[in-house]
């Protein structure tokens, strides 16, 4: 186990700066405007394009849970933005990203409960259809449909929602800081 842990840390230290239980991710960009989605928002709000979130998601997948993550973003030219404005824009967009993850989690919860309710209703109908003199095909179709809905509800509520919750928790708990630096 210790040997595996040392190999993991050795591999990670080639790509990230590792100090104690903190991995520092260094991202380099020529201009801050290459991070901005020009087609979104107005003068009062700036929305980042997917570049930074893709890089952060990749780092979260590569770095094990036991490490906290600090992100150093080196930008050569801030253009029309001050470093403080750029940092505020990035932090606001990360909050929006976490908010979107939580909204998706709630949407899946509602969908899962709806599917579970529909599945239970179909299973109950199939049970009562089995007691009637209708052809067995009606019972079979209702029974299979109800079972599929219950399984799909279990998948959504237990597996997919769990993954979304884990992802949101990782961003909230593991991301310990973002620094913008002149690069």
C-alpha atoms as one frame of an Amber mdcrd trajectory, in Angstrom:
protein
   0.000   0.000   0.000   2.793   2.403   0.938   4.613   1.605  -2.307   1.471
   2.394  -4.338   1.017   5.689  -2.458   4.634   6.681  -3.137   4.264   5.879
  -6.839   1.074   7.939  -7.028   2.728  10.904  -5.367   5.806  10.506  -7.579
   3.641  10.478 -10.708   1.560  13.449  -9.564   4.635  15.469  -8.622   5.735
  15.384 -12.270   2.652  17.378 -13.236   1.684  19.242 -10.064   3.502  20.801
  -7.154   2.773  18.603  -4.141   3.327  19.961  -0.623   1.947  17.868   2.243
  -1.613  17.060   1.161  -2.011  19.969  -1.249  -1.554  19.759  -5.004  -1.008
  23.030  -6.835  -2.219  23.131 -10.421  -0.539  25.674 -12.687  -2.491  26.906
 -15.692  -0.992  29.300 -18.242  -2.894  31.610 -20.579  -1.690  34.329 -22.927
  -4.647  36.645 -22.385  -7.555  36.763 -19.975  -9.944  37.403 -22.859  -9.303
  33.880 -24.190 -11.173  32.641 -21.111 -14.197  34.900 -21.661 -17.225  33.801
 -23.664 -17.870  36.858 -25.827 -21.403  35.690 -26.691 -22.683  35.615 -23.118
 -23.832  38.360 -20.808 -23.480  42.111 -20.958 -21.237  44.754 -19.415 -22.336
  43.836 -15.888 -21.522  40.098 -16.095 -18.758  38.105 -17.716 -19.167  34.410
 -18.364 -16.156  32.180 -18.844 -16.026  29.793 -21.756 -15.386  26.092 -21.111
 -11.587  26.270 -21.215 -10.973  26.847 -17.515 -13.709  24.476 -16.319 -12.327
  21.721 -18.576  -8.852  22.196 -17.117 -10.212  22.194 -13.556 -12.336  19.097
 -14.200  -9.311  17.303 -15.601  -7.256  18.230 -12.531 -10.025  16.986 -10.222
 -10.074  13.661 -12.077  -6.296  13.263 -11.964  -5.685  14.261  -8.355  -6.856
  11.769  -5.688  -9.393  12.816  -3.069  -6.870  12.912  -0.246  -5.284  16.045
  -1.766  -6.600  19.567  -1.568  -6.224  21.547  -4.776  -4.874  25.039  -5.211
  -4.970  26.605  -8.637  -2.435  29.140  -9.844  -3.537  30.807 -13.056  -0.784
  32.667 -14.856  -2.007  35.247 -17.340   0.460  37.207 -19.477  -1.927  39.975
 -20.514  -5.091  40.953 -18.678  -6.150  43.332 -21.447  -9.099  45.498 -20.365
  -9.358  43.727 -16.996  -7.502  44.309 -13.764  -6.201  41.225 -11.925  -8.797
  41.849  -9.198 -11.648  41.960 -11.744 -10.365  38.802 -13.390 -10.176  36.990
 -10.052 -13.716  38.087  -9.173 -15.006  36.886 -12.554 -13.351  33.479 -12.103
 -14.667  33.015  -8.564 -18.184  34.056  -9.594 -18.127  31.594 -12.476 -16.961
  28.762 -10.225 -19.840  29.559  -7.859 -22.193  29.460 -10.860 -20.729  26.096
 -11.901 -21.294  24.630  -8.412 -24.813  26.102  -8.403 -25.494  24.393 -11.750
 -24.259  21.067 -10.336 -26.601  21.390  -7.377 -29.541  22.315  -9.644 -28.852
  19.258 -11.787 -28.742  17.111  -8.660 -32.174  18.422  -7.569 -33.597  17.902
 -11.047 -32.440  14.296 -11.013 -33.937  13.800  -7.558 -37.336  14.989  -8.779
 -37.099  12.873 -11.920 -36.094   9.799  -9.921 -39.024  10.127  -7.535 -41.414
  10.662 -10.459 -40.144   7.540 -12.206 -40.362   5.566  -8.971 -43.979   6.679
  -8.482 -44.871   5.779 -12.060 -43.167   2.409 -11.736 -44.979   1.565  -8.510
 -48.329   2.532 -10.066 -47.652   0.323 -13.109 -46.600  -2.590 -10.896 -49.765
  -2.235  -8.839 -51.898  -2.135 -12.012 -50.105  -5.217 -13.316 -50.811  -7.014
 -10.045 -54.513  -6.239 -10.307 -54.591  -7.044 -14.057 -53.171 -10.452 -13.263
 -56.326 -11.176 -11.209 -58.641 -10.319 -14.148 -59.520 -12.374 -17.203 -57.632
 -10.055 -19.580 -54.930 -11.582 -21.783 -51.582 -12.126 -20.027 -49.848  -9.709
 -22.412 -51.389  -6.760 -20.567 -50.001  -8.039 -17.283 -46.583  -8.667 -18.809
 -46.314  -5.238 -20.465 -47.348  -3.415 -17.288 -45.080  -5.538 -15.119 -42.026
  -5.062 -17.349 -42.696  -1.322 -17.774 -43.128  -0.823 -14.037 -39.971  -2.793
 -13.254 -37.973  -0.768 -15.791 -39.225   2.507 -14.332 -38.297   1.418 -10.806
 -34.804   0.378 -11.941 -34.305   3.620 -13.840 -35.427   5.585 -10.773 -32.924
   3.676  -8.633 -30.153   4.406 -11.137 -30.942   8.112 -11.223 -31.465   8.624
  -7.496 -28.740   6.358  -6.152 -25.974   6.365  -8.756 -26.199   9.489 -10.917
 -27.244  11.830  -8.091 -24.459  10.403  -5.954 -21.930  11.197  -8.659 -23.267
  14.751  -8.993 -23.141  15.220  -5.227 -19.595  13.892  -5.125 -18.545  16.263
  -7.874 -20.082  19.278  -6.151 -18.560  18.253  -2.802 -15.165  17.893  -4.451
 -15.329  21.415  -5.803 -16.526  22.794  -2.486 -14.156  20.842  -0.241 -11.045
  20.243  -2.344 -10.684  23.579  -4.101  -8.760  25.553  -1.513  -7.849  28.581
  -3.512  -7.377  30.232  -6.852  -4.664  32.751  -7.426  -4.225  34.867 -10.496
  -0.623  35.707 -11.204   1.137  37.722 -13.851   2.684  35.236 -16.211
